[in-house]
Amino acid sequence: MNNVKDLQTIEETLKYLQFDNWEQSAPGLARSRELLGLLGNPEQKLKFVHIAGTNGKGSTAAMLASVLRRAGYRTGLYTSPHLLRFHERMRVNGEEIDDESLISLTNTVRNAAEQMSEMPTGFEIMTAIAFLYFVQEQCDIVSLEVGLGGRMDSTNVIPAPEVCVVANIGLEHTAILGDTVEKIAAEKCGIIKHGSHAVLFGQSESVENVAREKCAQEDVALTITAQEKLERISSSLDGQEFKYRGRGPYHLRLLGEYQLLNALTVIDVCSALRSRGWDKLTDEAIDEGLSHAQWPGRLELLRRGPDFIVDGAHNPQCVDALMDSLAALYGDKKLIFLTGVLRDKDWQQMLRRALPLAKAFVVITPPSARALDENELAAWLNAQGVQAIPAKDTDDGVCRALELAGEDDAICSWGSLYFTGEVRRVLTEQ
């Protein structure tokens, strides 16, 4: 028997859940399978929509959960990382997991993990907690976001889901997932299982071919979103209205062209679910779900006069999408950007993409050993001919950006989700 003392408080529990040993652990599903076996295989008592991808998988999972809930299904949502607090990762019908459940389920999983010869990773433990929580809460269906990759991700221990979804794919985690988009697509498409229906976000032909091949192997029907079937009606800071495949109009609360394209994925997932007997997913439920969907920290308008938008863009593909969205919302108007970058990211490419839209920059040093110093970043931006003001931290950065801005200006902060969460915190506390 193990003699580990149970965690008593939420503080102890969150501290325990912070450990991150995945870089030292061999990839694979064996640890997760063993852990879930010790827990009575909760994942086999649930129905899932499983969602992989580089960009847009979290937004897609959140929109889908909103639609399922509005259709009257008791819906679990599992996403990562969190923005403001850990509890956001596990929700049922929009409500975050409560402290009491998180403490008791963490103890249950921790006691099982202590019996294993190889310690599970932090993410494997979180995933097991989530499965137990969704069973406890008697969820009809769970919108399940992959942590990293797909094929070897701990979420991929689930039996064949109702629908497997692959969102937009780009180059990320190349050391782990492969150095071409096709290799990464093969990892993401590793979630496609016989007995499911697959939905792919329409993208390059090479990625679509990887998905077609995997679906043929697994004998799975594949739907690819059709952007040519999208009819845009209107788009403003209040949201977007559109028709798709001749149906609608649908109203989407989330801003940005990329969220509109993610919404097409959600609509195609709903059609696939309907064909499998989830018949409460009417067009009214889809419209209702999309118009209420929230996904904080992604092109999120937090205040007006001056406008203040926050976005978790932290790689070149995300920054491209963000700049396209800002140009569509603001036309020729130049914005004040608040950001900080990591030295080992492709930061010059990201900032060059933002320069044409920039009135000025306020820059901070992110709290990371890999951060680029704010003075170095400001000097580089000044050398490109744009005003850049260094700030000592996020609080100072938000204040300086607001000082620079007149009432008609727009500020956009972008960077890691951690930084985005900090900016939201500062703004909501003001």
C-alpha positions as a Markdown table, in Angstrom:
| # | Residue | x | y | z |
|---|---|---|---|---|
| 1 | Met | 0.0 | 0.0 | 0.0 |
| 2 | Asn | 1.2 | 3.5 | -0.6 |
| 3 | Asn | 1.3 | 5.9 | 2.3 |
| 4 | Val | 0.9 | 9.1 | 0.4 |
| 5 | Lys | -1.1 | 11.7 | 2.4 |
| 6 | Asp | -4.1 | 12.9 | 0.6 |
| 7 | Leu | -4.2 | 16.4 | -0.8 |
| 8 | Gln | -6.5 | 18.5 | 1.4 |
| 9 | Thr | -6.6 | 22.0 | -0.1 |
| 10 | Ile | -7.0 | 23.4 | -3.6 |
| 11 | Glu | -3.6 | 25.1 | -3.3 |
| 12 | Glu | -1.9 | 21.7 | -2.6 |
| 13 | Thr | -3.8 | 20.1 | -5.4 |
| 14 | Leu | -2.9 | 22.8 | -8.0 |
| 15 | Lys | 0.8 | 22.6 | -6.9 |
| 16 | Tyr | 0.7 | 18.8 | -7.4 |
| 17 | Leu | -0.8 | 19.3 | -10.9 |
| 18 | Gln | 1.9 | 21.8 | -11.9 |
| 19 | Phe | 4.6 | 19.2 | -12.4 |
| 20 | Asp | 5.6 | 18.8 | -16.0 |
| 21 | Asn | 7.8 | 15.8 | -16.7 |
| 22 | Trp | 6.7 | 15.0 | -20.3 |
| 23 | Glu | 10.1 | 16.0 | -21.8 |
| 24 | Gln | 11.7 | 13.2 | -19.7 |
| 25 | Ser | 9.0 | 10.6 | -20.5 |
| 26 | Ala | 9.0 | 8.4 | -23.5 |
| 27 | Pro | 6.1 | 9.2 | -25.8 |
| 28 | Gly | 3.3 | 6.6 | -26.0 |
| 29 | Leu | -0.1 | 5.5 | -24.6 |
| 30 | Ala | 1.1 | 2.7 | -22.3 |
| 31 | Arg | 1.2 | 4.8 | -19.2 |
| 32 | Ser | -2.3 | 6.3 | -19.9 |
| 33 | Arg | -3.7 | 2.9 | -20.6 |
| 34 | Glu | -2.3 | 1.5 | -17.3 |
| 35 | Leu | -3.5 | 4.5 | -15.3 |
| 36 | Leu | -7.0 | 4.4 | -16.7 |
| 37 | Gly | -7.1 | 0.6 | -16.2 |
| 38 | Leu | -6.4 | 1.1 | -12.5 |
| 39 | Leu | -9.3 | 3.6 | -12.5 |
| 40 | Gly | -11.8 | 1.3 | -14.1 |
| 41 | Asn | -11.5 | 2.7 | -17.6 |
| 42 | Pro | -13.8 | 5.8 | -17.3 |
| 43 | Glu | -13.0 | 6.7 | -21.0 |
| 44 | Gln | -15.0 | 3.6 | -22.1 |
| 45 | Lys | -18.2 | 5.0 | -20.4 |
| 46 | Leu | -18.2 | 8.2 | -22.4 |
| 47 | Lys | -18.9 | 9.4 | -26.0 |
| 48 | Phe | -16.5 | 11.9 | -27.6 |
| 49 | Val | -15.8 | 14.3 | -30.4 |
| 50 | His | -12.0 | 14.2 | -30.6 |
| 51 | Ile | -10.3 | 17.3 | -31.9 |
| 52 | Ala | -6.6 | 17.7 | -33.1 |
| 53 | Gly | -4.9 | 20.4 | -35.1 |
| 54 | Thr | -2.2 | 23.2 | -34.8 |
| 55 | Asn | -4.4 | 26.3 | -34.8 |
| 56 | Gly | -8.1 | 26.5 | -34.0 |
| 57 | Lys | -8.6 | 23.2 | -32.2 |
| 58 | Gly | -9.5 | 24.9 | -28.9 |
| 59 | Ser | -11.8 | 27.3 | -30.5 |
| 60 | Thr | -13.5 | 24.5 | -32.5 |
| 61 | Ala | -13.9 | 22.4 | -29.3 |
| 62 | Ala | -15.4 | 25.4 | -27.4 |
| 63 | Met | -17.9 | 26.3 | -30.2 |
| 64 | Leu | -18.9 | 22.7 | -30.6 |
| 65 | Ala | -19.5 | 22.4 | -26.8 |
| 66 | Ser | -21.6 | 25.5 | -26.9 |
| 67 | Val | -23.8 | 24.1 | -29.8 |
| 68 | Leu | -24.2 | 20.6 | -28.1 |
| 69 | Arg | -25.2 | 22.3 | -24.9 |
| 70 | Arg | -27.8 | 24.5 | -26.6 |
| 71 | Ala | -29.1 | 21.4 | -28.3 |
| 72 | Gly | -29.9 | 20.0 | -24.9 |
| 73 | Tyr | -27.0 | 17.5 | -24.4 |
| 74 | Arg | -25.1 | 17.5 | -21.2 |
| 75 | Thr | -21.7 | 18.4 | -22.6 |
| 76 | Gly | -18.1 | 18.0 | -21.2 |
| 77 | Leu | -15.3 | 20.2 | -22.6 |
| 78 | Tyr | -11.6 | 19.4 | -22.1 |
| 79 | Thr | -9.1 | 22.0 | -23.3 |
| 80 | Ser | -5.5 | 23.1 | -22.6 |
| 81 | Pro | -3.6 | 25.2 | -21.6 |
| 82 | His | -5.8 | 27.4 | -19.3 |
| 83 | Leu | -5.9 | 31.2 | -19.6 |
| 84 | Leu | -6.6 | 32.3 | -16.0 |
| 85 | Arg | -7.0 | 29.3 | -13.9 |
| 86 | Phe | -6.6 | 25.5 | -14.1 |
| 87 | His | -10.3 | 24.7 | -13.6 |
| 88 | Glu | -11.0 | 26.1 | -17.1 |
| 89 | Arg | -9.6 | 22.9 | -18.6 |
| 90 | Met | -12.5 | 20.7 | -17.5 |
| 91 | Arg | -16.1 | 22.1 | -17.9 |
| 92 | Val | -19.6 | 20.6 | -18.0 |
| 93 | Asn | -22.3 | 22.7 | -19.6 |
| 94 | Gly | -20.0 | 25.7 | -19.5 |
| 95 | Glu | -19.3 | 25.5 | -15.7 |
| 96 | Glu | -15.7 | 24.9 | -14.6 |
| 97 | Ile | -14.9 | 22.0 | -12.4 |
| 98 | Asp | -15.4 | 22.8 | -8.7 |
| 99 | Asp | -12.6 | 22.7 | -6.1 |
| 100 | Glu | -14.1 | 19.8 | -4.2 |
| 101 | Ser | -14.3 | 17.5 | -7.3 |
| 102 | Leu | -10.8 | 18.6 | -8.4 |
| 103 | Ile | -9.3 | 17.8 | -5.0 |
| 104 | Ser | -11.0 | 14.4 | -4.6 |
| 105 | Leu | -10.5 | 13.2 | -8.2 |
| 106 | Thr | -6.8 | 14.3 | -8.1 |
| 107 | Asn | -6.4 | 12.2 | -5.0 |
| 108 | Thr | -8.0 | 9.2 | -6.7 |
| 109 | Val | -5.8 | 9.5 | -9.8 |
| 110 | Arg | -2.6 | 10.2 | -7.7 |
| 111 | Asn | -3.2 | 7.1 | -5.6 |
| 112 | Ala | -3.5 | 5.0 | -8.8 |
| 113 | Ala | -0.4 | 6.7 | -10.3 |
| 114 | Glu | 1.7 | 5.8 | -7.2 |
| 115 | Gln | 1.1 | 2.1 | -7.9 |
| 116 | Met | 2.7 | 2.4 | -11.4 |
| 117 | Ser | 6.3 | 1.5 | -12.1 |
| 118 | Glu | 6.7 | 4.5 | -14.4 |
| 119 | Met | 5.1 | 7.8 | -13.2 |
| 120 | Pro | 2.6 | 9.3 | -15.7 |
| 121 | Thr | 3.2 | 12.8 | -17.0 |
| 122 | Gly | 1.3 | 15.8 | -15.6 |
| 123 | Phe | -0.9 | 15.9 | -18.8 |
| 124 | Glu | -1.7 | 12.1 | -18.5 |
| 125 | Ile | -2.9 | 12.7 | -14.9 |
| 126 | Met | -5.0 | 15.7 | -15.9 |
| 127 | Thr | -6.6 | 13.7 | -18.7 |
| 128 | Ala | -7.5 | 10.9 | -16.3 |
| 129 | Ile | -9.0 | 13.4 | -13.9 |
| 130 | Ala | -11.1 | 14.9 | -16.7 |
| 131 | Phe | -12.5 | 11.5 | -17.8 |
| 132 | Leu | -13.5 | 10.6 | -14.2 |
| 133 | Tyr | -15.1 | 14.1 | -13.8 |
| 134 | Phe | -17.1 | 13.7 | -17.0 |
| 135 | Val | -18.3 | 10.2 | -15.9 |
| 136 | Gln | -19.2 | 11.6 | -12.4 |
| 137 | Glu | -21.2 | 14.4 | -14.1 |
| 138 | Gln | -23.0 | 12.0 | -16.4 |
| 139 | Cys | -22.1 | 13.8 | -19.6 |
| 140 | Asp | -23.9 | 12.7 | -22.8 |
| 141 | Ile | -20.9 | 13.7 | -24.9 |
| 142 | Val | -17.5 | 15.3 | -24.5 |
| 143 | Ser | -15.7 | 17.8 | -26.8 |
| 144 | Leu | -12.1 | 16.6 | -26.3 |
| 145 | Glu | -9.2 | 18.6 | -27.4 |
| 146 | Val | -5.9 | 16.9 | -28.0 |
| 147 | Gly | -2.9 | 18.1 | -25.9 |
| 148 | Leu | -0.1 | 17.7 | -28.4 |
| 149 | Gly | 0.0 | 16.0 | -31.8 |
| 150 | Gly | -2.6 | 13.2 | -31.9 |
| 151 | Arg | -1.4 | 9.7 | -32.4 |
| 152 | Met | 0.7 | 9.5 | -29.2 |
| 153 | Asp | -1.3 | 12.1 | -27.2 |
| 154 | Ser | -2.8 | 10.7 | -23.9 |
| 155 | Thr | -6.3 | 11.7 | -25.1 |
| 156 | Asn | -5.9 | 9.1 | -27.9 |
| 157 | Val | -6.6 | 6.2 | -25.5 |
| 158 | Ile | -10.3 | 6.7 | -26.0 |
| 159 | Pro | -12.4 | 4.2 | -28.0 |
| 160 | Ala | -13.6 | 5.3 | -31.4 |
| 161 | Pro | -15.2 | 8.7 | -31.0 |
| 162 | Glu | -18.5 | 9.7 | -32.7 |
| 163 | Val | -16.5 | 12.2 | -34.8 |
| 164 | Cys | -12.7 | 12.8 | -35.2 |
| 165 | Val | -11.8 | 16.3 | -36.2 |
| 166 | Val | -8.6 | 17.7 | -37.6 |
| 167 | Ala | -8.4 | 21.5 | -37.5 |
| 168 | Asn | -5.9 | 23.7 | -39.4 |
| 169 | Ile | -2.3 | 22.3 | -39.5 |
| 170 | Gly | 1.0 | 24.1 | -39.5 |
| 171 | Leu | 4.6 | 23.6 | -38.4 |
| 172 | Glu | 4.9 | 23.3 | -34.6 |
| 173 | His | 6.8 | 21.1 | -32.1 |
| 174 | Thr | 8.8 | 19.9 | -35.1 |
| 175 | Ala | 11.3 | 18.1 | -32.9 |
| 176 | Ile | 8.5 | 15.8 | -31.6 |
| 177 | Leu | 6.0 | 15.7 | -34.5 |
| 178 | Gly | 8.1 | 15.9 | -37.6 |
| 179 | Asp | 9.6 | 18.7 | -39.8 |
| 180 | Thr | 7.1 | 18.8 | -42.7 |
| 181 | Val | 3.4 | 19.7 | -42.6 |
| 182 | Glu | 2.6 | 16.2 | -44.1 |
| 183 | Lys | 4.5 | 14.5 | -41.2 |
| 184 | Ile | 2.7 | 16.6 | -38.7 |
| 185 | Ala | -0.7 | 15.9 | -40.5 |
| 186 | Ala | 0.1 | 12.1 | -40.2 |
| 187 | Glu | 0.5 | 12.5 | -36.4 |
| 188 | Lys | -2.7 | 14.6 | -36.1 |
| 189 | Cys | -4.7 | 12.1 | -38.3 |
| 190 | Gly | -3.5 | 9.4 | -35.9 |
| 191 | Ile | -6.7 | 10.1 | -33.9 |
| 192 | Ile | -8.9 | 8.8 | -36.8 |
| 193 | Lys | -10.4 | 5.4 | -35.8 |
| 194 | His | -12.6 | 2.8 | -37.5 |
| 195 | Gly | -16.2 | 3.3 | -36.4 |
| 196 | Ser | -16.0 | 7.1 | -36.4 |
| 197 | His | -16.8 | 9.9 | -38.9 |
| 198 | Ala | -13.9 | 12.2 | -39.7 |
| 199 | Val | -14.1 | 16.0 | -40.4 |
| 200 | Leu | -11.1 | 17.9 | -41.8 |
| 201 | Phe | -10.7 | 21.7 | -41.9 |
| 202 | Gly | -10.2 | 22.3 | -45.7 |
| 203 | Gln | -6.5 | 23.1 | -46.3 |
| 204 | Ser | -3.6 | 22.2 | -48.6 |
| 205 | Glu | -4.0 | 19.3 | -50.9 |
| 206 | Ser | -1.1 | 17.4 | -49.4 |
| 207 | Val | -2.7 | 17.5 | -45.9 |
| 208 | Glu | -6.1 | 16.5 | -47.3 |
| 209 | Asn | -4.4 | 13.5 | -49.0 |
| 210 | Val | -2.9 | 12.4 | -45.7 |
| 211 | Ala | -6.4 | 12.5 | -44.2 |
| 212 | Arg | -7.9 | 10.7 | -47.2 |
| 213 | Glu | -5.3 | 7.9 | -46.9 |
| 214 | Lys | -5.9 | 7.4 | -43.2 |
| 215 | Cys | -9.7 | 7.4 | -43.6 |
| 216 | Ala | -9.4 | 4.8 | -46.4 |
| 217 | Gln | -7.2 | 2.6 | -44.1 |
| 218 | Glu | -9.7 | 2.9 | -41.2 |
| 219 | Asp | -12.8 | 2.7 | -43.5 |
| 220 | Val | -14.0 | 6.0 | -42.1 |
| 221 | Ala | -16.3 | 8.5 | -44.0 |
| 222 | Leu | -14.5 | 11.9 | -44.4 |
| 223 | Thr | -16.0 | 15.4 | -44.7 |
| 224 | Ile | -13.7 | 18.2 | -45.7 |
| 225 | Thr | -15.0 | 21.8 | -45.0 |
| 226 | Ala | -15.8 | 23.7 | -48.2 |
| 227 | Gln | -14.9 | 27.4 | -48.0 |
| 228 | Glu | -16.3 | 27.9 | -51.4 |
| 229 | Lys | -19.8 | 27.1 | -49.9 |
| 230 | Leu | -19.4 | 29.9 | -47.4 |
| 231 | Glu | -21.5 | 33.0 | -48.0 |
| 232 | Arg | -20.5 | 35.9 | -45.8 |
| 233 | Ile | -23.3 | 38.3 | -44.9 |
| 234 | Ser | -21.7 | 40.7 | -42.4 |
| 235 | Ser | -18.8 | 41.1 | -40.1 |
| 236 | Ser | -18.2 | 43.8 | -37.4 |
| 237 | Leu | -16.9 | 44.1 | -33.8 |
| 238 | Asp | -20.3 | 42.8 | -32.8 |
| 239 | Gly | -19.9 | 39.4 | -34.5 |
| 240 | Gln | -20.4 | 37.7 | -37.9 |
| 241 | Glu | -23.3 | 36.5 | -40.0 |
| 242 | Phe | -23.0 | 33.9 | -42.7 |
| 243 | Lys | -24.6 | 31.0 | -44.6 |
| 244 | Tyr | -22.9 | 27.7 | -45.3 |
| 245 | Arg | -23.8 | 24.9 | -47.7 |
| 246 | Gly | -27.0 | 26.8 | -48.4 |
| 247 | Arg | -28.2 | 26.7 | -44.8 |
| 248 | Gly | -28.4 | 29.5 | -42.2 |
| 249 | Pro | -28.1 | 32.4 | -41.7 |
| 250 | Tyr | -25.8 | 31.6 | -38.7 |
| 251 | His | -24.6 | 34.2 | -36.2 |
| 252 | Leu | -21.1 | 33.9 | -34.7 |
| 253 | Arg | -20.2 | 35.9 | -31.7 |
| 254 | Leu | -16.4 | 35.2 | -32.1 |
| 255 | Leu | -14.5 | 37.7 | -34.2 |
| 256 | Gly | -12.0 | 37.0 | -37.0 |
| 257 | Glu | -11.9 | 35.3 | -40.3 |
| 258 | Tyr | -10.2 | 32.2 | -38.8 |
| 259 | Gln | -13.1 | 31.7 | -36.3 |
| 260 | Leu | -15.5 | 31.9 | -39.2 |
| 261 | Leu | -13.7 | 29.1 | -40.9 |
| 262 | Asn | -13.5 | 27.1 | -37.6 |
| 263 | Ala | -17.3 | 27.5 | -37.4 |
| 264 | Leu | -17.6 | 25.7 | -40.8 |
| 265 | Thr | -15.8 | 22.8 | -39.2 |
| 266 | Val | -18.3 | 22.8 | -36.3 |
| 267 | Ile | -21.3 | 22.9 | -38.7 |
| 268 | Asp | -19.9 | 19.9 | -40.6 |
| 269 | Val | -19.3 | 18.0 | -37.3 |
| 270 | Cys | -22.9 | 18.6 | -36.4 |
| 271 | Ser | -24.1 | 17.1 | -39.7 |
| 272 | Ala | -21.9 | 14.1 | -39.1 |
| 273 | Leu | -23.3 | 13.7 | -35.5 |
| 274 | Arg | -26.9 | 14.1 | -36.9 |
| 275 | Ser | -26.2 | 11.2 | -39.3 |
| 276 | Arg | -25.3 | 9.1 | -36.2 |
| 277 | Gly | -28.5 | 9.8 | -34.4 |
| 278 | Trp | -27.7 | 13.0 | -32.5 |
| 279 | Asp | -30.9 | 14.5 | -33.8 |
| 280 | Lys | -31.4 | 17.4 | -31.5 |
| 281 | Leu | -28.6 | 19.2 | -33.5 |
| 282 | Thr | -31.0 | 21.4 | -35.5 |
| 283 | Asp | -30.0 | 24.5 | -37.4 |
| 284 | Glu | -31.6 | 26.5 | -34.6 |
| 285 | Ala | -29.4 | 24.8 | -32.0 |
| 286 | Ile | -26.3 | 25.4 | -34.2 |
| 287 | Asp | -27.1 | 29.1 | -34.6 |
| 288 | Glu | -27.9 | 29.5 | -30.9 |
| 289 | Gly | -24.7 | 27.7 | -29.9 |
| 290 | Leu | -22.5 | 29.7 | -32.3 |
| 291 | Ser | -24.0 | 33.0 | -31.2 |
| 292 | His | -23.3 | 32.3 | -27.6 |
| 293 | Ala | -19.9 | 30.7 | -28.0 |
| 294 | Gln | -17.1 | 32.2 | -26.0 |
| 295 | Trp | -13.4 | 31.5 | -26.3 |
| 296 | Pro | -11.5 | 34.1 | -24.2 |
| 297 | Gly | -8.2 | 35.4 | -25.3 |
| 298 | Arg | -8.7 | 34.8 | -29.0 |
| 299 | Leu | -9.4 | 38.1 | -30.8 |
| 300 | Glu | -11.4 | 39.1 | -27.8 |
| 301 | Leu | -12.7 | 42.7 | -27.5 |
| 302 | Leu | -12.4 | 43.6 | -23.8 |
| 303 | Arg | -13.3 | 47.3 | -24.0 |
| 304 | Arg | -14.3 | 50.1 | -26.3 |
| 305 | Gly | -13.0 | 53.7 | -26.6 |
| 306 | Pro | -10.2 | 52.9 | -27.0 |
| 307 | Asp | -10.8 | 49.4 | -28.3 |
| 308 | Phe | -8.7 | 46.8 | -26.5 |
| 309 | Ile | -8.4 | 43.4 | -28.1 |
| 310 | Val | -6.4 | 40.5 | -26.7 |
| 311 | Asp | -5.2 | 37.5 | -28.7 |
| 312 | Gly | -3.1 | 34.4 | -28.0 |
| 313 | Ala | -1.2 | 34.6 | -31.3 |
| 314 | His | 2.3 | 33.2 | -30.7 |
| 315 | Asn | 3.5 | 31.6 | -33.9 |
| 316 | Pro | 3.9 | 33.1 | -37.5 |
| 317 | Gln | 0.7 | 31.3 | -38.7 |
| 318 | Cys | -1.4 | 32.7 | -35.8 |
| 319 | Val | 0.1 | 36.2 | -36.3 |
| 320 | Asp | -0.8 | 36.1 | -40.0 |
| 321 | Ala | -4.4 | 35.2 | -39.2 |
| 322 | Leu | -4.5 | 37.9 | -36.5 |
| 323 | Met | -3.2 | 40.7 | -38.8 |
| 324 | Asp | -5.7 | 39.6 | -41.6 |
| 325 | Ser | -8.5 | 39.8 | -39.0 |
| 326 | Leu | -7.4 | 43.2 | -37.7 |
| 327 | Ala | -7.1 | 44.6 | -41.2 |
| 328 | Ala | -10.6 | 43.3 | -42.0 |
| 329 | Leu | -12.0 | 44.9 | -38.8 |
| 330 | Tyr | -10.1 | 48.2 | -38.9 |
| 331 | Gly | -9.3 | 48.8 | -42.6 |
| 332 | Asp | -6.4 | 51.3 | -42.9 |
| 333 | Lys | -6.4 | 52.3 | -39.3 |
| 334 | Lys | -3.1 | 51.7 | -37.5 |
| 335 | Leu | -3.0 | 50.0 | -34.1 |
| 336 | Ile | -1.0 | 50.1 | -30.9 |
| 337 | Phe | 0.5 | 46.7 | -30.3 |
| 338 | Leu | 1.4 | 45.3 | -26.9 |
| 339 | Thr | 3.6 | 42.2 | -27.0 |
| 340 | Gly | 6.7 | 40.3 | -25.8 |
| 341 | Val | 8.5 | 37.5 | -27.5 |
| 342 | Leu | 10.7 | 34.4 | -26.8 |
| 343 | Arg | 14.2 | 34.5 | -28.3 |
| 344 | Asp | 13.8 | 31.0 | -29.8 |
| 345 | Lys | 10.6 | 31.7 | -31.6 |
| 346 | Asp | 10.6 | 33.2 | -35.1 |
| 347 | Trp | 10.0 | 36.6 | -33.6 |
| 348 | Gln | 11.4 | 38.8 | -36.4 |
| 349 | Gln | 9.0 | 37.2 | -39.0 |
| 350 | Met | 6.1 | 37.7 | -36.6 |
| 351 | Leu | 6.9 | 41.3 | -35.9 |
| 352 | Arg | 7.6 | 42.1 | -39.6 |
| 353 | Arg | 4.1 | 40.9 | -40.3 |
| 354 | Ala | 2.7 | 43.3 | -37.8 |
| 355 | Leu | 4.8 | 46.4 | -38.9 |
| 356 | Pro | 2.4 | 47.6 | -41.7 |
| 357 | Leu | -0.5 | 47.7 | -39.2 |
| 358 | Ala | 1.5 | 49.4 | -36.4 |
| 359 | Lys | 1.1 | 52.9 | -35.1 |
| 360 | Ala | 3.4 | 52.0 | -32.1 |
| 361 | Phe | 4.5 | 49.1 | -30.0 |
| 362 | Val | 4.7 | 48.7 | -26.2 |
| 363 | Val | 7.0 | 45.7 | -25.4 |
| 364 | Ile | 7.6 | 43.7 | -22.3 |
| 365 | Thr | 10.0 | 40.8 | -21.4 |
| 366 | Pro | 7.8 | 37.6 | -21.0 |
| 367 | Pro | 8.5 | 35.7 | -17.7 |
| 368 | Ser | 10.6 | 33.0 | -19.3 |
| 369 | Ala | 14.3 | 32.1 | -19.3 |
| 370 | Arg | 13.9 | 32.1 | -23.1 |
| 371 | Ala | 12.5 | 35.7 | -23.3 |
| 372 | Leu | 14.0 | 38.4 | -25.5 |
| 373 | Asp | 14.7 | 41.5 | -23.4 |
| 374 | Glu | 12.2 | 44.4 | -23.8 |
| 375 | Asn | 15.0 | 47.0 | -24.5 |
| 376 | Glu | 16.5 | 44.8 | -27.2 |
| 377 | Leu | 13.1 | 44.3 | -28.8 |
| 378 | Ala | 12.3 | 48.0 | -28.6 |
| 379 | Ala | 15.7 | 48.8 | -30.2 |
| 380 | Trp | 15.0 | 46.4 | -33.1 |
| 381 | Leu | 11.5 | 47.9 | -33.7 |
| 382 | Asn | 12.9 | 51.4 | -33.6 |
| 383 | Ala | 15.4 | 50.4 | -36.2 |
| 384 | Gln | 12.5 | 49.3 | -38.4 |
| 385 | Gly | 11.2 | 52.9 | -38.2 |
| 386 | Val | 8.3 | 52.4 | -35.7 |
| 387 | Gln | 7.9 | 53.9 | -32.2 |
| 388 | Ala | 8.5 | 51.2 | -29.5 |
| 389 | Ile | 8.3 | 51.8 | -25.8 |
| 390 | Pro | 9.7 | 49.2 | -23.3 |
| 391 | Ala | 7.6 | 48.4 | -20.3 |
| 392 | Lys | 8.8 | 46.7 | -17.1 |
| 393 | Asp | 6.0 | 44.2 | -16.9 |
| 394 | Thr | 2.5 | 43.4 | -18.1 |
| 395 | Asp | 0.8 | 45.9 | -15.7 |
| 396 | Asp | 3.1 | 48.7 | -16.8 |
| 397 | Gly | 2.7 | 47.6 | -20.5 |
| 398 | Val | -1.2 | 47.9 | -20.3 |
| 399 | Cys | -0.9 | 51.3 | -18.6 |
| 400 | Arg | 1.6 | 52.6 | -21.2 |
| 401 | Ala | -0.5 | 51.3 | -24.1 |
| 402 | Leu | -3.6 | 53.0 | -22.7 |
| 403 | Glu | -1.7 | 56.3 | -22.2 |
| 404 | Leu | -0.6 | 56.2 | -25.8 |
| 405 | Ala | -4.1 | 55.7 | -27.1 |
| 406 | Gly | -6.8 | 58.3 | -27.8 |
| 407 | Glu | -10.4 | 57.4 | -27.6 |
| 408 | Asp | -10.6 | 56.4 | -31.2 |
| 409 | Asp | -7.5 | 54.3 | -31.2 |
| 410 | Ala | -7.3 | 50.5 | -31.1 |
| 411 | Ile | -4.9 | 48.5 | -29.0 |
| 412 | Cys | -4.1 | 44.8 | -29.6 |
| 413 | Ser | -2.1 | 42.7 | -27.3 |
| 414 | Trp | -0.8 | 39.4 | -28.6 |
| 415 | Gly | 1.6 | 36.6 | -27.4 |
| 416 | Ser | 1.4 | 33.5 | -25.4 |
| 417 | Leu | -1.8 | 32.4 | -23.7 |
| 418 | Tyr | -0.1 | 33.0 | -20.4 |
| 419 | Phe | 0.7 | 36.6 | -21.3 |
| 420 | Thr | -2.9 | 37.1 | -22.8 |
| 421 | Gly | -4.3 | 35.8 | -19.5 |
| 422 | Glu | -2.2 | 38.4 | -17.6 |
| 423 | Val | -3.4 | 41.2 | -19.8 |
| 424 | Arg | -7.0 | 40.2 | -19.3 |
| 425 | Arg | -6.4 | 40.1 | -15.5 |
| 426 | Val | -4.9 | 43.6 | -15.5 |
| 427 | Leu | -7.7 | 45.0 | -17.7 |
| 428 | Thr | -10.5 | 43.4 | -15.6 |
| 429 | Glu | -9.0 | 44.6 | -12.4 |
| 430 | Gln | -8.8 | 48.2 | -13.6 |
